[in-house]
Amino acid sequence: MPSRTVSHGASGRLRGLFLVMVLVFLEGSVFTVAVASSDQHSPITAHSGSHKATDHGSHNNTGKAFPVLDLNYENVRVPFEISLWVLLASLMKLGFHLVPHLSNIVPESCLLIVVGLLVGGIIRGTGETVPPVLDSKLFFYILLPPIILDAGYFLPIRPFMENLGTILIFAVVGTLWNAFFVGGLLYGVCQIGTESSSILSRIGLLQCLLFGSIISAVDPVAVLAVFEEIHINELLHILVFGESLLNDAVTVVLYHLFEEFSGIGSVTLLKGFLGVISFFVVALGGVLVGVLYGILAAFTSRFTSHTRVIEPLFVFLYSYMAYLSAEIFHLSGIMALIACGAVMRPYVEANISHKSHTTIKYFLKMWSSVSETLIFIFLGVATVAGPHDWNWTFVTVTVILCLVARVIGVVGLTFIINKFRIVKLTTKDQFIIAYGGLRGAIAFSLGFLLNKEHFPEREIFLTAIITVIFFTVFVQGMTIKPLVELLAVKKKQEAKRSINEEIHTQFLDHLLTGIEDICGHYGHHHWKDKLNRFNKKYVKKCLIAGERSKEPQLIAFYHKMEMKQAIQLVESGGGIKMPSAVPSTVSMQNIQPRPSTKPAPERAIPQLSKNKEEEIRKILRTNLQRTRQRLRSYNRHTLVADPYEDGLSDLFLKKQKMFQIEKKLKEMNTYLTVPAPPPDSPTMCRARLASDPQAYSIKPASNKVPMIQVDLASPQSPDSVNLLDEFGQANQQEEEEQGLMMKPPSRPREAKKPSEEDEAKDQQRLMRCLSDPGPSADEDEDGAFLP
Amino acid sequence: MGASQTRPEHNYDDLTDKSGFSQEQIKNLYQRFQQLSGNHEKISRDDLDRIPALNNNPIRKQIITAFFDKRNQHQNDVGSLDEIGFEQFLMVMSHFRPVNSTATEEEKVTVRKQKLRFLFNMHDTDNDGIITLDEYRTVVEELLSQSGAIETEVARSIADAAMLEVASTNVPHMAPDDFYEGITFEHFEQILKGIEMESRMSIRFLDMNTATMRCGKLSS
């Protein structure tokens, strides 16, 4: 049986691959034809336009044949081509995963660049001019924001804040060092190393410095693309990634500074000083703009309880506005976007519905994924298209200098930083940080933006930038994975967010804050605690609607876990046997403290049964909505033989159903910790979302039981869901909301108690029967009791 | 603030050995000790209670108790003290020292065990070596105590679920009649192995003299 499925899978993949290739070829040919014909069309459109006019006029007279089928490409040209590009990108993504083993060796970014090269080559081969696709406007306003917003919205706040100092030092000081080192030495090489008549010697110092500042910034897109596949530990990931995000401020300032200086041609000390000031303005201003828009978004989301459908739109709009507003003032748009996403997230997620939450997640992942693919493809195309001026000296010196500067910078800075860190950075860490400094499309776009008059050497710059990008993405990108394996760098731990860890994380936070207070110095924990309290007291009240504002984090986390379990249970249809990492027969009964005075056989019955009843009712209430109606009748008082009912078969049936429920509950309650799925390629990781049932990967386990594995949300502040409100609404509004209900815990208890003793005894027997996993369990289970 | 300080200089060396702090750190902590105790030799529970910043801490009682718990003195003793001297103060603080980056793996494991033991002792209030369900419930209730009107039922269900999880990861196969007594130290280690204790459970002890130490006695 297993071998057949494997071969089936393989042939299925090959078939899929074949189909994709056919589609791609078709599309590619349509595309080139479209590009070719579009150029031919333009001179003709004028004629055809007038032709049509006369046609209309003379229509009645000449009696021409009515054009049943007409070709008019011009009208749809732009949207059509855009769609074709996006389609190509998506098909490529599909194709890569169908080719076996390819995505393990070569990172996706490399493959996409190659595809771009091919497409550019094909277009050029057909004799047409390659469209300048990596237009800076397109890049900065359309392609880049989704990626950054995705990164900012899902930024793991805790590790980011803990390492903020390190990240800032790397981003600011590191980038400055790189820029000046590369720019300065390049100038030196140009002046000294070449003859005075060569073109290189004409490059001024300022131009070199500008080039240095463009090339020195680590690129978030490239880092994301590569690091997502190698799954290194959280610390390194956040260090490199945080650096790539925060160095945007430095890049923006340096770029504008040097650009203006080159235009003017002279630098004064005052201007230099103003440059430093402008750095702070750019960085802090960007963050401020972002925070402002974030708060606005959070506040808006407070009132969206009646129009749930447009909730995601607010998130996207406010973030994009933050980006654009920052760009108006030449502030750092990237930092604005990050700040906006990070600030609004906890409040928005407390306010919006579960569906909106999923929508936001999916849309962000989708857009950022498509953007990233397009960027790399365009990079390839632009390489073929762009005007090039290859200069061996310049290019090789640039590449070498970039590498050297990065290594020296990282080592030097780490030496200083380690004096202040509790967890020091080891040599291995430093190597990965240095090696992970990839350049990408931002550098290229910035180079593209250069003005030709001020920079006659623009083409040399562009060629060098592209070479560096290719080098870092291909060489470093491809080799970083084996190097990580070789150096045995600590990998990302599977996020097994258990409730015990959550409890103890909070406990530790309070403990350390307390110890700091006793010690008397205001450390890290003290300020964090103060911020949390401020947040709870004032901010949450403003920005979160209704009762959610008072919900403590632990309870929110717990509800989220229950919800996940419940969804899992319902999605699995109740029929499939739910596996666990640790198959366990432990149930609530095993841990309830029994009153220690009485010996085993005759337990203190009334007390135990009341506990059990409460337990069962609570579990049933919170986890099995669908059966709630049916099960309401299965409370203590009808499970046991109703003195007025003599249908023994009915009783037996009910007992069986209870048995099944209890079994599932037992199994379910042990699944509060669920292992994460094996690491996947980045796109699958990004597309797979925590609460999305379709994303479960089913792989055969050794004991032939289909395993369903779930990866839980990353360990951040719990993104709770506004269950009460939404389902309250749902009840009234939408009938098809077959979701799960969580009733508030304080439900009035029915207090009918006929002969307690009898029922208690029966209850106990029932419990004993239920918790015994008898052999008949499996067969009965398939008759799923969930309707 | 600067009352006469009888600093027993000769004690510092063996204090350094026992606790692992540097001379500077011990000096700073001694100053703080003087502040808290009002220049007496010993600190009582009230002294610690008076620290205003601790008022907002939901687990302040447990923290203060931990200082007076003999089990945290590395001396295989049980029970609690009424007052502690500087040396005991230092011993408790030493649990929060960050581990040296140059430490070997075994040293890291020892330090980790030590810190986990401290946590365990905080939960295991009756000192029977296990954290029972009631004790765990108390922990969760205390954690949630600052958050306003929390229904005890929710706190209890969280504690129950957590206990269930510990039981099922550590003792997977239990017959229906078995009773899981409570979390032993080994089980405790097991469930918290995802958290890197040696780095998480540490605070920075200052080497230099800080001027920001606020005296706990002054009404703020």
Short mmCIF file of N, CA and C in Angstrom, two decimals, chain A residues 117-165:
data_model
loop_
_atom_site.label_atom_id
_atom_site.label_comp_id
_atom_site.label_asym_id
_atom_site.label_seq_id
_atom_site.Cartn_x
_atom_site.Cartn_y
_atom_site.Cartn_z
N LEU A 117 16.31 36.18 -16.24
CA LEU A 117 17.32 36.26 -17.28
C LEU A 117 16.84 35.61 -18.56
N LEU A 118 16.22 34.44 -18.39
CA LEU A 118 15.73 33.72 -19.56
C LEU A 118 14.68 34.53 -20.30
N VAL A 119 13.74 35.04 -19.53
CA VAL A 119 12.66 35.81 -20.17
C VAL A 119 13.23 37.02 -20.88
N GLY A 120 14.15 37.71 -20.17
CA GLY A 120 14.76 38.86 -20.81
C GLY A 120 15.50 38.45 -22.06
N GLY A 121 16.19 37.32 -21.97
CA GLY A 121 16.92 36.84 -23.13
C GLY A 121 16.00 36.52 -24.29
N ILE A 122 14.86 35.89 -23.96
CA ILE A 122 13.91 35.55 -25.03
C ILE A 122 13.39 36.81 -25.70
N ILE A 123 13.04 37.78 -24.84
CA ILE A 123 12.49 39.01 -25.42
C ILE A 123 13.52 39.67 -26.32
N ARG A 124 14.75 39.70 -25.82
CA ARG A 124 15.79 40.31 -26.63
C ARG A 124 16.05 39.50 -27.89
N GLY A 125 15.94 38.19 -27.69
CA GLY A 125 16.18 37.31 -28.83
C GLY A 125 15.19 37.55 -29.95
N THR A 126 13.96 37.90 -29.61
CA THR A 126 12.99 38.15 -30.66
C THR A 126 13.17 39.54 -31.26
N GLY A 127 14.21 40.20 -30.81
CA GLY A 127 14.53 41.46 -31.48
C GLY A 127 13.87 42.67 -30.89
N GLU A 128 13.12 42.49 -29.81
CA GLU A 128 12.42 43.63 -29.24
C GLU A 128 13.24 44.24 -28.12
N THR A 129 12.91 45.43 -27.77
CA THR A 129 13.58 46.04 -26.62
C THR A 129 12.89 45.53 -25.35
N VAL A 130 13.74 45.24 -24.42
CA VAL A 130 13.19 44.74 -23.17
C VAL A 130 12.56 45.90 -22.40
N PRO A 131 11.34 45.72 -21.95
CA PRO A 131 10.70 46.80 -21.21
C PRO A 131 11.43 47.07 -19.90
N PRO A 132 11.57 48.32 -19.54
CA PRO A 132 12.27 48.62 -18.28
C PRO A 132 11.35 48.32 -17.10
N VAL A 133 11.37 47.06 -16.72
CA VAL A 133 10.38 46.64 -15.75
C VAL A 133 10.70 47.08 -14.34
N LEU A 134 11.98 47.11 -13.98
CA LEU A 134 12.25 47.44 -12.60
C LEU A 134 12.30 48.94 -12.45
N ASP A 135 11.24 49.56 -12.84
CA ASP A 135 11.10 50.99 -12.68
C ASP A 135 11.09 51.32 -11.19
N SER A 136 11.78 52.38 -10.83
CA SER A 136 11.93 52.64 -9.40
C SER A 136 10.61 52.94 -8.73
N LYS A 137 9.75 53.65 -9.48
CA LYS A 137 8.45 53.97 -8.87
C LYS A 137 7.70 52.70 -8.59
N LEU A 138 7.66 51.81 -9.60
CA LEU A 138 6.95 50.55 -9.43
C LEU A 138 7.52 49.79 -8.25
N PHE A 139 8.83 49.78 -8.19
CA PHE A 139 9.46 49.01 -7.12
C PHE A 139 9.14 49.58 -5.76
N PHE A 140 9.37 50.87 -5.60
CA PHE A 140 9.25 51.42 -4.25
C PHE A 140 7.82 51.59 -3.80
N TYR A 141 6.89 51.79 -4.73
CA TYR A 141 5.54 52.06 -4.29
C TYR A 141 4.61 50.88 -4.39
N ILE A 142 4.94 49.91 -5.23
CA ILE A 142 4.03 48.79 -5.39
C ILE A 142 4.64 47.48 -4.89
N LEU A 143 5.88 47.24 -5.27
CA LEU A 143 6.43 45.91 -4.99
C LEU A 143 6.99 45.79 -3.59
N LEU A 144 7.58 46.86 -3.09
CA LEU A 144 8.25 46.73 -1.79
C LEU A 144 7.30 46.76 -0.60
N PRO A 145 6.30 47.64 -0.55
CA PRO A 145 5.49 47.74 0.66
C PRO A 145 4.86 46.44 1.15
N PRO A 146 4.32 45.58 0.28
CA PRO A 146 3.71 44.37 0.85
C PRO A 146 4.71 43.52 1.62
N ILE A 147 5.92 43.43 1.09
CA ILE A 147 6.91 42.59 1.77
C ILE A 147 7.23 43.16 3.13
N ILE A 148 7.42 44.48 3.17
CA ILE A 148 7.79 45.09 4.44
C ILE A 148 6.63 45.03 5.42
N LEU A 149 5.43 45.22 4.92
CA LEU A 149 4.28 45.16 5.83
C LEU A 149 4.14 43.76 6.39
N ASP A 150 4.32 42.77 5.54
CA ASP A 150 4.26 41.40 6.01
C ASP A 150 5.30 41.17 7.10
N ALA A 151 6.50 41.66 6.85
CA ALA A 151 7.55 41.49 7.86
C ALA A 151 7.20 42.23 9.14
N GLY A 152 6.69 43.44 9.01
CA GLY A 152 6.42 44.24 10.20
C GLY A 152 5.25 43.72 10.99
N TYR A 153 4.21 43.30 10.30
CA TYR A 153 3.03 42.84 11.00
C TYR A 153 3.33 41.57 11.79
N PHE A 154 4.14 40.70 11.23
CA PHE A 154 4.42 39.45 11.92
C PHE A 154 5.77 39.47 12.60
N LEU A 155 6.27 40.63 12.88
CA LEU A 155 7.57 40.73 13.54
C LEU A 155 7.47 40.14 14.93
N PRO A 156 8.34 39.22 15.29
CA PRO A 156 8.29 38.71 16.65
C PRO A 156 8.81 39.76 17.61
N ILE A 157 7.89 40.34 18.36
CA ILE A 157 8.23 41.54 19.12
C ILE A 157 9.22 41.25 20.23
N ARG A 158 9.02 40.15 20.91
CA ARG A 158 9.85 39.90 22.09
C ARG A 158 11.32 39.78 21.76
N PRO A 159 11.70 38.89 20.82
CA PRO A 159 13.14 38.84 20.51
C PRO A 159 13.65 40.13 19.89
N PHE A 160 12.78 40.81 19.12
CA PHE A 160 13.22 42.05 18.51
C PHE A 160 13.57 43.07 19.57
N MET A 161 12.70 43.24 20.55
CA MET A 161 12.95 44.23 21.59
C MET A 161 14.12 43.84 22.46
N GLU A 162 14.25 42.54 22.71
CA GLU A 162 15.36 42.13 23.58
C GLU A 162 16.70 42.42 22.93
N ASN A 163 16.73 42.34 21.61
CA ASN A 163 18.00 42.55 20.93
C ASN A 163 18.08 43.88 20.23
N LEU A 164 17.22 44.81 20.63
CA LEU A 164 17.12 46.05 19.86
C LEU A 164 18.44 46.81 19.83
N GLY A 165 19.13 46.81 20.96
CA GLY A 165 20.39 47.54 20.98
C GLY A 165 21.36 46.98 19.96
#
